[in-house]
DNA sequence: ACTTGATTGAAACGATTGTTTGAAACACGT
DNA sequence: ACGTGTTTCAAACAATCGTTTCAATCAAGT
């Protein structure tokens, strides 16, 4: 099969965009095939049916989306810097707010909020490893905390980050699309890190202006 | 029209549950009518079509769901206590994690994450007032902060709260449904308040155990 | 050229959807 | 009892969806 851009590949790409935009139910097989420049029957020929296509797309989104190999190296960093690195990585790669927000991220976000049976796989392969990494950091910060407290501390971090992906549309109407887009990945990562470190007693309280924040690091 | 439980009322209730469970597209008019014990044509007779029914259900969810009149009285409280009261109110009423999670909350949450054209109304009537209230508190905490910093501070609070509604299914698979359900509204409200107050310098860093938290209040 | 297997194409199928229809049943003022 | 306007009902309609069909097309081995 020495082809340069086979129909099957184009279908996966087109299906990814369609599923991410519309969701599984609203995504139309006809629209996917049209995007891919393929015939209507191509989906059923290459993937069997719509559901199997969706699973393969989700698998592709996991592979090409947030790259596990770019997970921050947490070797010789201090605890505070580990946390800062985790947050920066999460914002930029998992949330996908740094680059052009890819269909991969939107698709995974849909699966989180409105799960299909494919969620189990997604948790096992992508979400849990990251969560365990954060949990390890939190245990380092608070060695004598019980499991429940560790959990909610992790959720406080993840919740802050994920909010910018989940509630994007509401934010646009709340503070204006221009001001929402002005919240760059770097700014958000910095804010959430400062906020979290201060809450954990690893840094000073969140300052009023950017200058004050910088004055301590 | 002196009736005790008219078809129109039963349809709104049934439609609310159906839309909340399945979402707008997956919700079936036939299922709604079956739940309401009404005829298939009842929807079109009383509401015109499915979309107008959805709008009226959303309006009903806004009225009977998170009650604006129960918004915390923020009169003579200190800034820290205002924030604590806001968070507790948000967790218990808006997230709906306190009582049985009603279809009203699930429906509104769907509208936030995956908006329909009805979002504009929802923001204007329900979300913006609450957001402005939080923004006022934050301005009180950081009088010299610019608008952008006020925004992200508010989002840090809301993001922490909303996460327990948005990612419930993922949490179940991540820490187990039993441990997730053990996170009561009171516990979460207390944690998020402590976390946020510490981040703002209005309280001590988040402690390792519950006892240490209590020792300062 | 012919065969074989994999792929593409246009058209149709069957099921399900929201919606409409027109008659029957009901409520109620006269 | 009658007439009138409202509400319910079973049935069908039109549109759309995912899926299937089967012939046409292509690539490569012989």
mmCIF file of C-alpha atoms in Angstrom, chain A:
data_model
loop_
_atom_site.group_PDB
_atom_site.id
_atom_site.type_symbol
_atom_site.label_atom_id
_atom_site.label_comp_id
_atom_site.label_asym_id
_atom_site.label_seq_id
_atom_site.Cartn_x
_atom_site.Cartn_y
_atom_site.Cartn_z
ATOM 1 C CA UNK A 1 0.000 0.000 0.000
ATOM 2 C CA UNK A 2 2.531 2.595 -1.103
ATOM 3 C CA UNK A 3 0.247 5.596 -1.437
ATOM 4 C CA UNK A 4 0.891 9.184 -0.481
ATOM 5 C CA UNK A 5 -2.465 10.224 0.940
ATOM 6 C CA UNK A 6 -4.894 7.360 0.917
ATOM 7 C CA UNK A 7 -8.615 7.717 1.268
ATOM 8 C CA UNK A 8 -8.508 6.135 4.700
ATOM 9 C CA UNK A 9 -6.133 8.809 6.010
ATOM 10 C CA UNK A 10 -8.168 11.629 4.538
ATOM 11 C CA UNK A 11 -11.284 10.125 6.105
ATOM 12 C CA UNK A 12 -9.699 10.069 9.551
ATOM 13 C CA UNK A 13 -8.692 13.718 9.259
ATOM 14 C CA UNK A 14 -12.069 14.820 7.951
ATOM 15 C CA UNK A 15 -13.935 12.761 10.517
ATOM 16 C CA UNK A 16 -11.827 14.263 13.290
ATOM 17 C CA UNK A 17 -12.813 17.782 12.347
ATOM 18 C CA UNK A 18 -16.439 16.867 11.860
ATOM 19 C CA UNK A 19 -16.748 14.969 15.142
ATOM 20 C CA UNK A 20 -14.939 17.737 17.032
ATOM 21 C CA UNK A 21 -17.188 20.433 15.599
ATOM 22 C CA UNK A 22 -20.555 18.724 15.738
ATOM 23 C CA UNK A 23 -20.192 15.866 18.204
ATOM 24 C CA UNK A 24 -20.797 12.220 17.423
ATOM 25 C CA UNK A 25 -24.514 12.363 16.818
ATOM 26 C CA UNK A 26 -24.612 15.566 14.808
ATOM 27 C CA UNK A 27 -21.625 14.607 12.699
ATOM 28 C CA UNK A 28 -22.854 13.361 9.341
ATOM 29 C CA UNK A 29 -21.162 10.575 7.438
ATOM 30 C CA UNK A 30 -22.052 12.401 4.251
ATOM 31 C CA UNK A 31 -20.278 15.546 5.459
ATOM 32 C CA UNK A 32 -17.203 13.569 6.437
ATOM 33 C CA UNK A 33 -16.970 11.942 3.032
ATOM 34 C CA UNK A 34 -17.502 15.254 1.311
ATOM 35 C CA UNK A 35 -14.695 16.846 3.322
ATOM 36 C CA UNK A 36 -12.407 13.948 2.513
ATOM 37 C CA UNK A 37 -13.346 14.021 -1.164
ATOM 38 C CA UNK A 38 -14.412 10.415 -0.858
ATOM 39 C CA UNK A 39 -17.501 8.528 -1.736
ATOM 40 C CA UNK A 40 -20.305 7.973 0.737
ATOM 41 C CA UNK A 41 -19.631 4.256 0.894
ATOM 42 C CA UNK A 42 -15.979 4.785 1.777
ATOM 43 C CA UNK A 43 -16.684 5.004 5.509
ATOM 44 C CA UNK A 44 -18.390 1.667 5.623
ATOM 45 C CA UNK A 45 -15.806 0.085 3.375
ATOM 46 C CA UNK A 46 -12.761 1.226 5.364
ATOM 47 C CA UNK A 47 -14.157 1.287 8.906
ATOM 48 C CA UNK A 48 -17.296 -0.832 8.940
ATOM 49 C CA UNK A 49 -19.603 1.782 10.384
ATOM 50 C CA UNK A 50 -19.749 5.237 11.950
ATOM 51 C CA UNK A 51 -19.002 4.041 15.483
ATOM 52 C CA UNK A 52 -15.838 2.169 14.566
ATOM 53 C CA UNK A 53 -14.700 5.214 12.612
ATOM 54 C CA UNK A 54 -15.252 7.330 15.718
ATOM 55 C CA UNK A 55 -13.137 4.969 17.829
ATOM 56 C CA UNK A 56 -10.261 5.081 15.386
ATOM 57 C CA UNK A 57 -10.492 8.872 15.217
ATOM 58 C CA UNK A 58 -10.379 9.075 19.002
ATOM 59 C CA UNK A 59 -7.340 6.822 18.981
ATOM 60 C CA UNK A 60 -5.747 9.091 16.409
ATOM 61 C CA UNK A 61 -6.590 12.178 18.441
ATOM 62 C CA UNK A 62 -4.891 10.611 21.421
ATOM 63 C CA UNK A 63 -1.776 9.836 19.409
ATOM 64 C CA UNK A 64 -1.419 13.120 17.545
ATOM 65 C CA UNK A 65 -2.968 15.386 20.148
ATOM 66 C CA UNK A 66 -1.401 15.969 23.534
ATOM 67 C CA UNK A 67 1.878 14.171 23.137
ATOM 68 C CA UNK A 68 2.728 12.073 26.204
ATOM 69 C CA UNK A 69 6.391 12.148 25.255
ATOM 70 C CA UNK A 70 6.499 15.905 25.757
ATOM 71 C CA UNK A 71 5.448 15.450 29.366
ATOM 72 C CA UNK A 72 7.634 17.681 31.501
ATOM 73 C CA UNK A 73 10.813 16.150 32.831
ATOM 74 C CA UNK A 74 10.368 16.433 36.547
ATOM 75 C CA UNK A 75 13.771 15.180 37.593
ATOM 76 C CA UNK A 76 15.892 17.717 39.350
ATOM 77 C CA UNK A 77 13.273 20.460 39.735
ATOM 78 C CA UNK A 78 12.020 21.743 43.041
ATOM 79 C CA UNK A 79 8.477 20.863 44.014
ATOM 80 C CA UNK A 80 7.228 24.317 43.206
ATOM 81 C CA UNK A 81 8.894 24.224 39.809
ATOM 82 C CA UNK A 82 7.484 20.774 39.098
ATOM 83 C CA UNK A 83 4.017 22.127 39.715
ATOM 84 C CA UNK A 84 4.699 25.164 37.579
ATOM 85 C CA UNK A 85 5.975 22.970 34.767
ATOM 86 C CA UNK A 86 2.978 20.662 35.016
ATOM 87 C CA UNK A 87 0.544 23.557 34.759
ATOM 88 C CA UNK A 88 2.374 25.141 31.834
ATOM 89 C CA UNK A 89 2.441 21.823 29.995
ATOM 90 C CA UNK A 90 -1.218 21.173 30.741
ATOM 91 C CA UNK A 91 -2.326 24.582 29.501
ATOM 92 C CA UNK A 92 -0.279 24.553 26.336
ATOM 93 C CA UNK A 93 -0.593 20.960 25.202
ATOM 94 C CA UNK A 94 -3.626 19.370 26.818
ATOM 95 C CA UNK A 95 -5.914 22.362 26.728
ATOM 96 C CA UNK A 96 -4.405 23.263 23.403
ATOM 97 C CA UNK A 97 -4.760 26.932 24.025
ATOM 98 C CA UNK A 98 -1.239 27.648 22.900
ATOM 99 C CA UNK A 99 -1.318 26.556 19.297
ATOM 100 C CA UNK A 100 -4.308 26.750 17.032
ATOM 101 C CA UNK A 101 -6.824 24.747 18.950
ATOM 102 C CA UNK A 102 -6.795 21.490 17.094
ATOM 103 C CA UNK A 103 -9.735 19.215 16.521
ATOM 104 C CA UNK A 104 -7.951 16.607 18.613
ATOM 105 C CA UNK A 105 -8.311 18.615 21.782
ATOM 106 C CA UNK A 106 -11.892 19.603 21.133
ATOM 107 C CA UNK A 107 -12.763 15.984 20.476
ATOM 108 C CA UNK A 108 -11.193 14.764 23.715
ATOM 109 C CA UNK A 109 -12.897 17.568 25.618
ATOM 110 C CA UNK A 110 -16.226 16.421 24.238
ATOM 111 C CA UNK A 111 -15.500 12.899 25.398
ATOM 112 C CA UNK A 112 -14.742 14.152 28.912
ATOM 113 C CA UNK A 113 -17.903 16.182 29.293
ATOM 114 C CA UNK A 114 -20.253 13.904 27.406
ATOM 115 C CA UNK A 115 -18.702 10.450 27.489
ATOM 116 C CA UNK A 116 -19.290 7.666 25.027
ATOM 117 C CA UNK A 117 -18.232 4.080 25.788
ATOM 118 C CA UNK A 118 -14.835 5.062 24.439
ATOM 119 C CA UNK A 119 -14.119 7.103 27.591
ATOM 120 C CA UNK A 120 -12.673 4.127 29.439
ATOM 121 C CA UNK A 121 -9.911 3.784 26.925
ATOM 122 C CA UNK A 122 -9.211 7.509 26.956
ATOM 123 C CA UNK A 123 -8.867 7.597 30.741
ATOM 124 C CA UNK A 124 -6.555 4.611 30.804
ATOM 125 C CA UNK A 125 -4.269 5.789 28.026
ATOM 126 C CA UNK A 126 -4.155 9.535 28.401
ATOM 127 C CA UNK A 127 -5.885 11.035 31.422
ATOM 128 C CA UNK A 128 -4.853 8.745 34.265
ATOM 129 C CA UNK A 129 -1.088 8.928 33.650
ATOM 130 C CA UNK A 130 -1.222 12.704 33.781
ATOM 131 C CA UNK A 131 -3.430 12.671 36.853
ATOM 132 C CA UNK A 132 -1.076 10.318 38.693
ATOM 133 C CA UNK A 133 1.821 12.607 37.876
ATOM 134 C CA UNK A 134 0.005 15.540 39.434
ATOM 135 C CA UNK A 135 -0.978 13.430 42.407
ATOM 136 C CA UNK A 136 2.678 12.571 42.994
ATOM 137 C CA UNK A 137 3.578 16.244 43.036
ATOM 138 C CA UNK A 138 0.801 17.011 45.481
ATOM 139 C CA UNK A 139 1.912 14.221 47.782
ATOM 140 C CA UNK A 140 5.320 15.804 47.734
ATOM 141 C CA UNK A 141 3.852 19.152 48.730
ATOM 142 C CA UNK A 142 1.674 17.749 51.495
ATOM 143 C CA UNK A 143 3.224 14.426 52.611
ATOM 144 C CA UNK A 144 0.847 14.001 55.541
ATOM 145 C CA UNK A 145 -2.376 14.799 53.711
ATOM 146 C CA UNK A 146 -4.971 12.067 53.331
ATOM 147 C CA UNK A 147 -6.042 10.767 49.933
ATOM 148 C CA UNK A 148 -9.184 12.865 49.821
ATOM 149 C CA UNK A 149 -7.303 16.109 50.311
ATOM 150 C CA UNK A 150 -4.773 15.150 47.657
ATOM 151 C CA UNK A 151 -7.673 14.519 45.279
ATOM 152 C CA UNK A 152 -9.327 17.897 45.743
ATOM 153 C CA UNK A 153 -5.993 19.695 45.517
ATOM 154 C CA UNK A 154 -5.403 18.064 42.143
ATOM 155 C CA UNK A 155 -8.930 18.918 41.039
ATOM 156 C CA UNK A 156 -8.398 22.550 42.012
ATOM 157 C CA UNK A 157 -5.466 22.735 39.626
ATOM 158 C CA UNK A 158 -7.111 20.825 36.802
ATOM 159 C CA UNK A 159 -10.395 22.674 37.257
ATOM 160 C CA UNK A 160 -8.729 26.045 36.853
ATOM 161 C CA UNK A 161 -7.008 24.929 33.650
ATOM 162 C CA UNK A 162 -9.867 23.032 32.072
ATOM 163 C CA UNK A 163 -12.274 25.905 32.609
ATOM 164 C CA UNK A 164 -10.740 27.885 29.756
ATOM 165 C CA UNK A 165 -11.542 25.039 27.401
ATOM 166 C CA UNK A 166 -14.933 24.128 28.785
ATOM 167 C CA UNK A 167 -16.452 27.565 29.146
ATOM 168 C CA UNK A 168 -14.850 29.343 26.203
ATOM 169 C CA UNK A 169 -18.137 30.304 24.610
ATOM 170 C CA UNK A 170 -19.571 31.623 27.855
ATOM 171 C CA UNK A 171 -16.410 33.643 28.484
ATOM 172 C CA UNK A 172 -16.781 35.214 25.063
ATOM 173 C CA UNK A 173 -20.204 36.519 25.970
ATOM 174 C CA UNK A 174 -19.147 37.395 29.523
ATOM 175 C CA UNK A 175 -16.037 39.489 28.998
ATOM 176 C CA UNK A 176 -16.030 39.804 25.210
ATOM 177 C CA UNK A 177 -14.297 37.613 22.664
ATOM 178 C CA UNK A 178 -11.437 40.057 22.269
ATOM 179 C CA UNK A 179 -10.603 40.166 25.938
ATOM 180 C CA UNK A 180 -10.937 36.397 26.208
ATOM 181 C CA UNK A 181 -8.532 35.869 23.344
ATOM 182 C CA UNK A 182 -6.104 38.249 25.029
ATOM 183 C CA UNK A 183 -5.665 35.605 27.727
ATOM 184 C CA UNK A 184 -2.638 33.892 26.239
ATOM 185 C CA UNK A 185 -1.440 30.468 27.278
ATOM 186 C CA UNK A 186 1.625 31.973 28.924
ATOM 187 C CA UNK A 187 -0.409 34.465 30.934
ATOM 188 C CA UNK A 188 -2.891 31.828 32.096
ATOM 189 C CA UNK A 189 -0.220 29.304 32.995
ATOM 190 C CA UNK A 190 1.576 31.951 35.009
ATOM 191 C CA UNK A 191 -1.567 33.050 36.793
ATOM 192 C CA UNK A 192 -2.735 29.538 37.680
ATOM 193 C CA UNK A 193 0.739 28.606 38.890
ATOM 194 C CA UNK A 194 0.986 31.705 41.100
ATOM 195 C CA UNK A 195 -2.529 31.159 42.385
ATOM 196 C CA UNK A 196 -1.918 27.503 43.198
ATOM 197 C CA UNK A 197 1.529 27.960 44.720
ATOM 198 C CA UNK A 198 0.187 30.715 46.939
ATOM 199 C CA UNK A 199 -2.685 28.511 48.040
ATOM 200 C CA UNK A 200 -0.193 25.784 48.953
ATOM 201 C CA UNK A 201 2.096 28.174 50.792
ATOM 202 C CA UNK A 202 4.877 27.748 48.253
ATOM 203 C CA UNK A 203 4.718 31.348 47.115
ATOM 204 C CA UNK A 204 3.405 34.789 48.006
ATOM 205 C CA UNK A 205 -0.272 35.666 47.594
ATOM 206 C CA UNK A 206 -1.410 36.526 44.103
ATOM 207 C CA UNK A 207 -0.334 40.078 43.456
ATOM 208 C CA UNK A 208 -2.353 42.874 42.028
ATOM 209 C CA UNK A 209 -0.134 43.571 39.071
ATOM 210 C CA UNK A 210 2.210 41.609 36.898
ATOM 211 C CA UNK A 211 5.214 43.549 38.215
ATOM 212 C CA UNK A 212 4.651 42.449 41.772
ATOM 213 C CA UNK A 213 4.456 38.842 40.689
ATOM 214 C CA UNK A 214 7.744 39.043 38.875
ATOM 215 C CA UNK A 215 9.482 40.708 41.827
ATOM 216 C CA UNK A 216 9.706 37.463 43.781
ATOM 217 C CA UNK A 217 10.683 34.844 41.214
#
